[in-house]
């Protein structure tokens, strides 16, 4: 970077003027001769520091010499030039005035040099001012408590889809959930480190990395142990944002949740892949309106599916389109109410029954295998998606390696509200969320391509019949937090209570909170927690989740979490 660039022209002009005054006061000097003049020395210092090139410095001094000579010439002939009436021609500037002018110019130049970090010894480059680092760390001791009356065995369908298919007629059973044995003192961590960069006045970027046991989308928690092996880091965020106006912004990449929401639909750790437009428009003083709309790819079908077949299947990509509108009312310094209505449409999430699939002939895939969900937790209604042809040589006992797919589509309407106020000078936050899957119709579970014989969960009393199948499209949640929601100083505190009710098919179970009921839908229960600040950047937390099933076989799971958190 040289002083000759466009944005440094004012500094160059001031340097030249200072040199001219110095030369006028003390006479012209050779460019290479030593000088006691502070301004000349400043130029040489800039050359020595590498801020100015020698060529630029020589040019500045030469320009100053020329202007000084011209000024002296004019001063020498000034008495011979007639003055107009009222004009006063000054042919001599007292030394004290010259010194004052030089000092003022030098101060202006040095001030600009310091502000732009091009002449301050040891200063960081200017571009570092446009970078903001952030991070947080959490150490957790976690306890899982299972009711001894829980159903057993319960198939882990999420793992079946990830690692399957599994032969339902085979000697080795599919993976099963733990439903009865407690797990205590599981030490876990979460660490995140991010950087945000202001590229220009209206373009910014962000990158964040984080820990995690695997690449699941809803948790960055990393379990310690495992033979003391090193832990993984994942790309948690990577986005670019363009803000063409103060009230509109476009973000693309992997970004934080762009919607106002609670953890009823989306986990707090969930980030979104895609593109979103965000609008925040002030209406009047204290009243504003906002809107968010975006498209997010959930899963792309592999280009080479089926990989063992020359003719590939047509594309069946899974997307979520979301739109939200809301308002914000700030009644006074301590009271603010937010309300938002959203609609989340998940396309091509439902599983499809395959064409007749002759596994006994050595076929390793069926044509709808890609319709199974890439990531699930538990709760959504599921059915077997492979239509396997019986082996004619053994029609009563043949291999049935299966995957499962979602029974329903999910078009989720969401009403969400939050009220922040103070109760006797103590912050109080009240929140509520209500959702409904507008695409849910119970009869879809008994359509011809599903049928009662293919449904695999959400039945009661172990009786697989239409009468005992239970599901539902509704979920709701309320939460109250007394105290600072996030402690900002030593001594800050909060206590929180919440109740959640989430029917099996209110929303895709793969995106919900991973702590309550250990993830998924078909759950109800309460949450109790609190935090206490031990410094401006650290706090202690404790949380207790008590949850059980809404429908189907009994599955009660309590979770206790003890944490120390820090941010920087």
Coordinates of C-alpha atoms in Angstrom, one line a residue:
X1 CA 0.0 0.0 0.0
X2 CA 1.5 3.4 -1.0
X3 CA 0.6 6.9 -0.1
X4 CA -0.1 7.5 -3.8
X5 CA -3.4 5.6 -3.8
X6 CA -6.6 7.6 -4.2
X7 CA -7.7 7.4 -0.6
X8 CA -4.4 8.9 0.6
X9 CA -4.4 12.0 -1.6
X10 CA -5.4 14.3 1.3
X11 CA -2.4 13.1 3.3
X12 CA -0.1 13.5 0.3
X13 CA -1.3 17.1 -0.2
X14 CA -0.8 18.0 3.5
X15 CA 2.7 16.4 3.5
X16 CA 3.6 18.5 0.4
X17 CA 2.3 21.7 2.0
X18 CA 4.2 21.0 5.2
X19 CA 7.4 20.5 3.2
X20 CA 6.8 23.7 1.2
X21 CA 6.5 25.7 4.4
X22 CA 9.6 24.1 5.8
X23 CA 11.6 24.8 2.7
X24 CA 10.3 28.4 2.6
X25 CA 11.4 28.9 6.1
X26 CA 14.9 27.3 5.9
X27 CA 15.8 27.5 2.2
X28 CA 15.8 24.7 -0.3
X29 CA 17.9 21.6 0.6
X30 CA 19.2 18.8 -1.5
X31 CA 16.9 15.8 -1.4
X32 CA 19.5 13.5 0.1
X33 CA 21.0 16.0 2.5
X34 CA 20.3 15.6 6.3
X35 CA 17.6 17.9 7.6
X36 CA 16.5 18.8 11.1
X37 CA 13.0 19.6 9.8
X38 CA 10.4 17.3 11.5
X39 CA 8.2 17.0 8.3
X40 CA 11.1 15.9 6.1
X41 CA 12.1 13.5 8.8
X42 CA 8.5 12.2 8.9
X43 CA 8.7 11.4 5.2
X44 CA 12.0 9.6 5.6
X45 CA 10.5 7.6 8.5
X46 CA 7.6 6.6 6.3
X47 CA 10.2 5.3 3.8
X48 CA 12.0 3.5 6.4
X49 CA 8.8 1.9 7.7
X50 CA 7.9 0.7 4.3
X51 CA 4.8 2.8 4.1
X52 CA 6.2 5.1 1.3
X53 CA 8.5 4.0 -1.5
X54 CA 11.7 6.0 -2.1
X55 CA 10.3 7.1 -5.4
X56 CA 7.1 8.5 -3.8
X57 CA 9.2 10.3 -1.2
X58 CA 11.5 11.8 -3.8
X59 CA 8.5 12.9 -5.7
X60 CA 6.9 14.6 -2.7
X61 CA 10.1 16.5 -1.8
X62 CA 10.8 17.5 -5.4
X63 CA 7.2 18.8 -5.7
X64 CA 7.7 20.7 -2.5
X65 CA 11.1 22.2 -3.7
X66 CA 9.4 23.5 -6.9
X67 CA 6.5 25.0 -5.0
X68 CA 8.9 26.6 -2.4
X69 CA 11.0 28.1 -5.2
X70 CA 8.0 29.5 -6.8
X71 CA 6.8 31.0 -3.5
X72 CA 10.2 32.6 -2.9
X73 CA 10.2 34.0 -6.4
X74 CA 6.8 35.6 -5.9
X75 CA 7.9 36.9 -2.5
X76 CA 11.0 38.5 -4.0
X77 CA 9.0 40.5 -6.6
X78 CA 6.0 41.2 -4.4
X79 CA 7.1 44.8 -3.7
X80 CA 7.2 45.5 -7.4
X81 CA 3.6 44.3 -8.0
X82 CA 1.0 47.0 -7.4
X83 CA -1.7 46.1 -5.0
X84 CA -5.3 46.8 -5.6
X85 CA -7.1 49.2 -3.2
X86 CA -7.9 47.4 0.1
X87 CA -5.4 44.5 -0.5
X88 CA -2.7 43.8 2.0
X89 CA 0.4 41.9 0.7
X90 CA 2.4 40.0 3.3
X91 CA 6.0 39.5 2.2
X92 CA 7.2 38.1 5.5
X93 CA 5.7 35.4 7.8
X94 CA 7.0 35.5 11.3
X95 CA 8.8 32.3 12.4
X96 CA 6.3 31.7 15.2
X97 CA 3.4 31.7 12.7
X98 CA 5.3 29.4 10.4
X99 CA 6.0 27.0 13.2
X100 CA 2.3 27.0 14.2
X101 CA 1.2 26.2 10.7
X102 CA 3.8 23.4 10.5
X103 CA 2.6 21.9 13.8
X104 CA -1.0 22.0 12.8
X105 CA -0.3 20.3 9.4
X106 CA 1.9 17.7 11.1
X107 CA -0.8 16.9 13.6
X108 CA -3.4 16.5 10.9
X109 CA -1.1 14.2 8.9
X110 CA -0.2 12.1 11.9
X111 CA -3.8 11.9 13.0
X112 CA -4.9 10.6 9.6
X113 CA -1.9 8.2 9.5
X114 CA -2.9 6.7 12.8
X115 CA -6.6 6.4 11.9
X116 CA -5.7 4.5 8.7
X117 CA -2.9 2.5 10.4
X118 CA -0.2 3.4 7.8
X119 CA 2.2 5.3 9.9
X120 CA 1.8 4.0 13.5
X121 CA 4.6 1.8 14.6
X122 CA 3.3 -1.7 15.7
X123 CA -0.2 -0.9 14.6
X124 CA -2.3 -3.7 12.9
X125 CA -3.4 -3.3 9.3
X126 CA -6.7 -1.5 8.7
X127 CA -8.5 -4.5 7.3
X128 CA -8.2 -6.3 10.6
X129 CA -10.7 -3.7 12.0
X130 CA -13.3 -5.3 9.7
X131 CA -13.0 -8.7 11.2
X132 CA -14.9 -9.8 14.4
X133 CA -14.1 -13.0 16.2
X134 CA -16.6 -14.8 18.4
X135 CA -16.7 -18.2 20.2
X136 CA -18.2 -20.1 23.0
X137 CA -17.4 -23.2 25.0
X138 CA -19.6 -25.5 27.1
X139 CA -18.6 -28.4 29.5
X140 CA -21.6 -30.6 30.5
X141 CA -22.2 -33.5 32.8
X142 CA -25.4 -35.3 31.5
X143 CA -27.6 -37.9 33.0
X144 CA -30.3 -40.0 31.2
X145 CA -33.0 -41.7 33.3
X146 CA -35.4 -44.3 31.8
X147 CA -38.6 -45.6 33.4
X148 CA -38.4 -49.3 34.1
X149 CA -41.9 -49.7 32.6
X150 CA -40.8 -48.5 29.2
X151 CA -41.6 -50.6 26.1
X152 CA -39.0 -53.1 25.0
X153 CA -37.8 -53.8 22.4
X154 CA -38.1 -50.5 20.3
X155 CA -36.5 -50.4 16.9
X156 CA -34.1 -47.5 16.2
X157 CA -35.5 -46.7 12.8
X158 CA -33.1 -43.7 12.4
X159 CA -30.1 -46.0 12.7
X160 CA -31.8 -48.6 10.5
X161 CA -32.0 -46.0 7.7
X162 CA -28.5 -44.8 8.2
X163 CA -26.7 -48.2 8.4
X164 CA -29.3 -50.6 6.8
X165 CA -31.1 -52.2 5.2
X166 CA -31.8 -54.8 7.9
X167 CA -33.4 -58.1 7.2
X168 CA -36.7 -58.4 9.1
X169 CA -36.6 -62.1 8.7
X170 CA -32.9 -62.5 9.5
X171 CA -31.3 -63.9 12.6
X172 CA -29.7 -60.5 13.5
X173 CA -32.4 -58.0 14.6
X174 CA -32.4 -54.4 13.5
X175 CA -30.8 -51.8 15.8
X176 CA -32.8 -51.3 19.0
X177 CA -33.1 -48.2 21.3
X178 CA -32.1 -48.3 24.9
X179 CA -35.3 -47.8 26.8
X180 CA -34.7 -49.0 30.3
X181 CA -31.0 -48.7 31.4
X182 CA -29.9 -45.4 32.9
X183 CA -26.8 -43.6 31.6
X184 CA -25.1 -41.2 34.1
X185 CA -22.1 -38.9 34.2
X186 CA -21.7 -38.6 30.5
X187 CA -19.1 -35.8 30.1
X188 CA -19.6 -33.7 27.0
X189 CA -18.4 -30.5 25.4
X190 CA -19.4 -28.1 22.8
X191 CA -17.0 -25.6 21.3
X192 CA -17.6 -23.1 18.5
X193 CA -15.3 -20.5 16.9
X194 CA -16.5 -18.0 14.3
X195 CA -15.4 -15.0 12.3
X196 CA -17.5 -12.4 10.7
X197 CA -16.0 -10.1 8.1
X198 CA -17.3 -6.7 6.7
X199 CA -16.1 -7.0 3.1
X200 CA -17.5 -3.7 2.0
X201 CA -20.1 -1.2 3.2
X202 CA -23.0 -3.6 2.4
X203 CA -21.4 -7.1 2.0
X204 CA -20.3 -9.4 4.8
X205 CA -19.3 -13.0 5.3
X206 CA -19.2 -15.5 8.2
X207 CA -17.5 -18.8 8.9
X208 CA -17.9 -20.9 12.0
X209 CA -16.5 -24.3 13.0
X210 CA -17.8 -26.5 15.8
X211 CA -17.5 -29.8 17.6
X212 CA -19.9 -32.8 17.3
X213 CA -20.1 -36.5 17.7
X214 CA -21.2 -36.8 14.0
X215 CA -22.6 -34.6 11.3
X216 CA -26.2 -34.6 12.5
X217 CA -27.8 -31.2 12.1
X218 CA -29.3 -30.6 15.5
X219 CA -26.4 -30.9 18.0
X220 CA -22.8 -29.9 18.3
X221 CA -22.3 -31.8 21.5
X222 CA -19.2 -34.0 21.6
X223 CA -19.0 -36.9 24.0
X224 CA -15.6 -37.2 25.8
X225 CA -13.8 -40.4 26.3
X226 CA -13.6 -42.9 23.5
X227 CA -10.1 -43.9 24.4
X228 CA -8.9 -40.3 24.7
X229 CA -8.9 -39.9 21.0
X230 CA -8.9 -36.4 19.4
X231 CA -12.2 -34.9 18.6
X232 CA -13.7 -33.8 15.3
X233 CA -14.4 -30.3 14.0
X234 CA -17.2 -29.6 11.5
X235 CA -18.0 -26.6 9.3
X236 CA -21.0 -25.3 11.2
X237 CA -21.6 -22.0 9.2
X238 CA -20.4 -20.5 6.0
X239 CA -22.4 -17.6 4.5
X240 CA -22.3 -14.4 2.5
X241 CA -24.7 -11.5 3.1
X242 CA -25.6 -8.5 0.9
X243 CA -27.5 -5.6 2.4
X244 CA -28.6 -3.3 -0.4
X245 CA -30.7 -1.2 1.9
X246 CA -30.8 -0.6 5.7
X247 CA -34.0 -2.7 5.9
X248 CA -33.3 -5.6 3.5
X249 CA -30.7 -8.3 3.4
X250 CA -30.0 -11.4 1.3
X251 CA -28.0 -14.3 2.8
X252 CA -26.7 -17.4 1.1
X253 CA -24.8 -20.4 2.3
X254 CA -25.0 -22.2 5.6
X255 CA -26.4 -19.7 8.0
X256 CA -27.9 -19.3 11.5
X257 CA -31.7 -20.0 11.8
X258 CA -33.2 -17.0 10.0
X259 CA -36.6 -17.4 11.5
X260 CA -38.0 -16.2 14.8
X261 CA -38.7 -19.5 16.5
X262 CA -38.6 -21.6 19.7
X263 CA -37.2 -25.2 19.9
X264 CA -40.6 -26.7 19.1
X265 CA -39.9 -27.1 15.4
X266 CA -36.1 -26.4 15.1
X267 CA -33.3 -27.2 17.5
X268 CA -31.4 -24.3 18.9
X269 CA -28.2 -25.7 17.3
X270 CA -29.7 -26.1 13.8
X271 CA -28.2 -24.1 11.0
X272 CA -29.8 -23.7 7.5
X273 CA -28.4 -24.5 4.1
X274 CA -29.8 -22.3 1.3
X275 CA -30.7 -18.7 0.5
X276 CA -33.0 -16.3 2.4
X277 CA -34.3 -12.7 2.2
X278 CA -34.7 -10.8 5.4
X279 CA -36.7 -7.6 5.7
X280 CA -36.9 -5.4 8.8
X281 CA -38.9 -2.2 8.2
X282 CA -39.6 0.4 10.9
X283 CA -43.2 1.6 10.7
X284 CA -43.3 4.2 13.5
X285 CA -41.3 5.0 16.5
X286 CA -41.4 1.8 18.6
X287 CA -43.2 -0.3 15.9
X288 CA -41.6 -2.4 13.2
X289 CA -42.5 -5.1 10.8
X290 CA -40.3 -7.9 9.6
X291 CA -40.4 -10.8 7.0
X292 CA -38.2 -13.7 6.2
X293 CA -38.5 -15.9 3.1
X294 CA -36.1 -18.6 1.9
X295 CA -35.5 -21.8 0.1
X296 CA -33.4 -24.6 1.8
X297 CA -32.3 -27.9 0.3
X298 CA -32.9 -30.7 2.8
X299 CA -31.4 -33.5 0.7
X300 CA -30.3 -34.0 -2.9
X301 CA -30.7 -37.4 -4.6
X302 CA -27.4 -38.7 -5.6
X303 CA -26.6 -38.1 -9.3
X304 CA -25.7 -41.7 -9.9
X305 CA -28.7 -43.4 -8.1
X306 CA -29.0 -46.3 -8.5
X307 CA -25.2 -46.7 -8.7
X308 CA -25.4 -50.3 -10.0
X309 CA -27.8 -49.5 -12.8
X310 CA -27.1 -47.9 -16.2
X311 CA -30.4 -46.1 -16.3
X312 CA -30.6 -43.6 -13.4
X313 CA -33.8 -42.6 -11.6
X314 CA -35.3 -39.2 -12.1
X315 CA -34.3 -36.5 -9.6
X316 CA -36.3 -36.3 -6.4
X317 CA -34.7 -33.6 -4.3
X318 CA -36.1 -32.6 -0.9
X319 CA -36.5 -28.9 -0.2
X320 CA -38.0 -26.8 2.5
X321 CA -39.5 -23.4 1.6
X322 CA -40.2 -21.1 4.5
X323 CA -42.0 -17.7 4.8
X324 CA -42.6 -15.7 7.9
X325 CA -44.1 -12.3 8.7
X326 CA -44.2 -10.5 12.0
X327 CA -44.4 -7.4 14.0
X328 CA -42.5 -5.8 16.8
X329 CA -44.0 -3.3 19.4
X330 CA -41.7 -1.6 21.8
X331 CA -43.9 0.0 24.4
X332 CA -41.1 1.5 26.5
X333 CA -37.5 0.8 27.4
X334 CA -38.4 -2.4 29.3
X335 CA -41.4 -3.8 27.4
X336 CA -41.4 -5.3 23.9
X337 CA -43.8 -7.7 22.2
X338 CA -42.9 -9.8 19.1
X339 CA -45.4 -11.8 17.1
X340 CA -44.6 -14.0 14.0
X341 CA -46.6 -16.2 11.7
X342 CA -44.7 -18.7 9.5
X343 CA -45.4 -21.5 7.0
X344 CA -42.8 -24.2 6.4
X345 CA -43.4 -26.4 3.4
X346 CA -41.3 -29.6 3.2
X347 CA -41.4 -31.1 -0.3
X348 CA -40.8 -34.7 -1.3
X349 CA -40.2 -35.8 2.3
X350 CA -42.8 -38.6 2.2
X351 CA -41.5 -42.1 1.5
X352 CA -42.7 -44.1 -1.6
X353 CA -43.3 -47.8 -2.0
X354 CA -41.0 -49.4 -4.5
X355 CA -41.8 -51.4 -7.6
X356 CA -41.7 -55.2 -7.0
X357 CA -38.1 -55.8 -5.9
X358 CA -36.5 -59.2 -6.5
X359 CA -33.9 -59.3 -3.7
X360 CA -33.6 -63.1 -4.0
X361 CA -32.1 -62.6 -7.5
X362 CA -29.1 -60.7 -6.0
X363 CA -30.5 -57.1 -6.5
X364 CA -28.9 -54.8 -3.9
X365 CA -31.3 -51.8 -4.2
X366 CA -34.9 -51.0 -4.9
X367 CA -36.1 -48.0 -6.9
X368 CA -37.4 -45.9 -4.0
X369 CA -34.6 -46.4 -1.5
X370 CA -33.7 -42.7 -2.0
X371 CA -37.1 -41.6 -0.6
X372 CA -36.1 -42.6 2.9
X373 CA -35.0 -39.7 5.2
X374 CA -31.3 -39.1 5.4
X375 CA -31.6 -38.0 9.0
X376 CA -34.3 -38.8 11.5
X377 CA -34.7 -39.0 15.3
X378 CA -37.9 -40.6 16.4
X379 CA -41.6 -40.0 16.5
X380 CA -42.8 -39.6 12.9
X381 CA -45.1 -42.3 11.5
X382 CA -43.1 -44.7 9.3
X383 CA -43.7 -47.6 6.9
X384 CA -41.7 -50.2 5.0
X385 CA -40.8 -48.8 1.6
X386 CA -39.5 -51.9 -0.2
X387 CA -42.0 -54.2 -2.0
X388 CA -39.9 -57.3 -1.8
X389 CA -40.9 -60.2 -4.1
X390 CA -41.0 -63.5 -2.2
X391 CA -38.4 -66.1 -3.1
X392 CA -40.3 -68.8 -5.0
X393 CA -38.0 -71.5 -3.6
X394 CA -38.8 -70.4 -0.1
X395 CA -42.0 -68.5 -0.1
X396 CA -42.5 -68.6 3.7
X397 CA -39.0 -67.6 4.7
X398 CA -37.0 -65.3 2.5
X399 CA -34.7 -62.3 3.0
X400 CA -36.5 -58.9 3.6
X401 CA -33.8 -56.2 3.9
X402 CA -35.9 -53.1 4.5
X403 CA -35.7 -49.3 4.8
X404 CA -38.5 -47.1 6.2
X405 CA -40.0 -43.9 4.9
X406 CA -42.2 -41.1 6.3
X407 CA -46.0 -41.7 6.0
X408 CA -46.9 -38.0 5.7
X409 CA -46.0 -34.8 4.0
X410 CA -45.2 -31.8 6.3
X411 CA -46.6 -28.3 5.6
X412 CA -46.2 -26.7 9.0
X413 CA -48.1 -23.5 10.0
X414 CA -46.4 -21.8 13.0
X415 CA -47.7 -19.0 15.3
X416 CA -45.0 -17.7 17.7
X417 CA -45.0 -14.9 20.2
X418 CA -42.6 -13.4 22.8
X419 CA -43.2 -10.7 25.4
X420 CA -40.2 -9.1 27.2
X421 CA -41.0 -7.0 30.3
X422 CA -39.8 -6.3 33.8
X423 CA -41.3 -7.6 37.0
X424 CA -40.1 -5.4 39.9
X425 CA -37.0 -4.4 37.9
X426 CA -36.3 -8.1 37.1
X427 CA -36.5 -9.1 33.4
X428 CA -39.3 -11.5 32.6
X429 CA -39.8 -13.2 29.2
X430 CA -43.0 -15.1 28.2
X431 CA -43.0 -17.2 25.1
X432 CA -45.6 -19.4 23.3
X433 CA -45.5 -21.4 20.1
X434 CA -48.3 -23.3 18.3
X435 CA -47.8 -25.5 15.2
X436 CA -50.0 -27.6 13.0
X437 CA -49.1 -29.8 10.0
X438 CA -51.6 -28.7 7.4
X439 CA -50.8 -31.7 5.1
X440 CA -51.8 -34.3 7.8
X441 CA -54.7 -36.5 7.0
X442 CA -55.0 -39.7 9.1
X443 CA -56.3 -41.7 6.2
X444 CA -53.0 -41.3 4.4
X445 CA -51.6 -44.0 6.7
X446 CA -54.0 -46.5 5.1
X447 CA -53.6 -45.6 1.5
X448 CA -52.9 -48.4 -1.0
X449 CA -49.1 -47.9 -1.1
X450 CA -48.8 -47.9 2.7
X451 CA -51.5 -50.0 4.3
X452 CA -51.8 -51.4 7.8
X453 CA -49.3 -54.2 7.2
X454 CA -46.5 -51.8 6.4
X455 CA -46.9 -49.3 9.2
X456 CA -44.2 -50.0 11.8
X457 CA -44.8 -47.5 14.8
X458 CA -47.2 -45.4 16.8
X459 CA -49.4 -48.3 17.6
X460 CA -50.8 -48.9 21.1
X461 CA -50.9 -52.0 23.3
X462 CA -48.8 -54.0 20.8
X463 CA -51.9 -54.5 18.5
X464 CA -51.1 -53.5 14.9
X465 CA -54.5 -52.5 13.8
X466 CA -56.2 -49.4 12.3
X467 CA -58.0 -48.9 15.6
X468 CA -54.8 -48.7 17.7
X469 CA -52.8 -46.6 15.3
X470 CA -52.4 -43.1 16.8
X471 CA -50.9 -39.9 15.5
X472 CA -51.7 -36.2 15.2
X473 CA -50.6 -32.9 13.6
X474 CA -50.5 -30.5 16.5
X475 CA -47.7 -29.2 18.7
X476 CA -47.5 -26.3 21.2
X477 CA -45.1 -25.0 23.8
X478 CA -45.0 -22.3 26.5
X479 CA -42.0 -21.0 28.4
X480 CA -41.4 -18.4 31.1
X481 CA -37.9 -17.0 32.0
X482 CA -37.4 -14.8 35.0
X483 CA -34.1 -13.0 35.1
X484 CA -31.6 -12.3 32.3
X485 CA -32.1 -14.9 29.5
X486 CA -28.3 -15.0 29.0
X487 CA -26.3 -13.8 32.0
X488 CA -24.1 -10.8 31.0
X489 CA -22.3 -10.2 34.3
X490 CA -21.3 -11.9 37.5
X491 CA -24.4 -12.2 39.7
X492 CA -26.8 -12.2 36.8
X493 CA -29.3 -15.1 37.0
X494 CA -32.4 -16.7 35.5
X495 CA -34.9 -19.5 36.2
X496 CA -37.0 -20.9 33.4
X497 CA -40.0 -23.3 33.2
X498 CA -41.5 -24.7 30.0
X499 CA -44.1 -27.2 28.9
X500 CA -44.0 -28.9 25.5
X501 CA -46.6 -31.1 23.7
X502 CA -45.7 -32.4 20.3
X503 CA -47.8 -35.0 18.5
X504 CA -46.0 -37.6 16.2
X505 CA -46.6 -35.9 12.8
X506 CA -46.8 -32.2 13.7
X507 CA -43.3 -31.6 12.2
X508 CA -40.4 -33.6 10.8
X509 CA -38.7 -35.2 13.9
X510 CA -35.2 -34.9 12.5
X511 CA -35.0 -31.1 13.1
X512 CA -36.3 -30.9 16.6
X513 CA -34.5 -30.3 19.9
X514 CA -32.1 -33.2 20.7
X515 CA -32.3 -32.9 24.5
X516 CA -36.0 -33.0 25.3
X517 CA -37.0 -36.8 25.3
X518 CA -33.6 -37.2 23.6
X519 CA -35.0 -35.8 20.3
X520 CA -37.9 -36.2 18.0
X521 CA -41.7 -35.8 18.2
X522 CA -44.5 -37.8 19.9
X523 CA -43.5 -36.3 23.3
X524 CA -44.9 -34.2 26.1
X525 CA -43.5 -33.0 29.4
X526 CA -41.9 -30.1 31.2
X527 CA -38.6 -28.4 31.5
X528 CA -37.0 -26.6 34.5
X529 CA -33.7 -24.8 34.5
X530 CA -31.6 -21.9 35.7
X531 CA -28.3 -20.1 35.2
X532 CA -26.0 -18.0 37.3
X533 CA -23.3 -15.6 36.0
X534 CA -19.8 -16.0 37.6
X535 CA -18.2 -13.4 35.3
X536 CA -19.1 -11.2 32.4
X537 CA -18.2 -14.1 30.1
X538 CA -19.0 -17.3 32.0
X539 CA -22.0 -18.8 33.7
X540 CA -23.2 -22.0 35.3
X541 CA -26.5 -23.8 34.2
X542 CA -28.6 -26.6 35.3
X543 CA -31.6 -28.1 33.4
X544 CA -34.0 -30.9 34.0
X545 CA -36.3 -32.4 31.3
X546 CA -39.2 -34.7 32.1
X547 CA -40.8 -36.2 29.0
X548 CA -42.9 -39.1 27.9
X549 CA -44.8 -40.3 24.8
X550 CA -48.0 -38.8 23.6
X551 CA -49.3 -42.0 21.8
X552 CA -48.1 -45.5 21.5
X553 CA -45.9 -47.7 23.7
X554 CA -44.7 -46.1 27.0
X555 CA -41.3 -44.3 26.7
X556 CA -40.5 -42.0 29.6
X557 CA -37.1 -40.3 29.5
X558 CA -35.7 -37.8 32.0
X559 CA -32.6 -35.8 31.3
X560 CA -30.5 -33.8 33.7
X561 CA -27.7 -31.4 32.5
X562 CA -25.1 -29.6 34.6
X563 CA -23.0 -27.1 32.7
X564 CA -20.4 -24.4 32.8
X565 CA -20.5 -22.1 29.8
X566 CA -18.2 -19.4 28.5
X567 CA -18.2 -17.0 25.6
X568 CA -15.6 -14.7 24.0

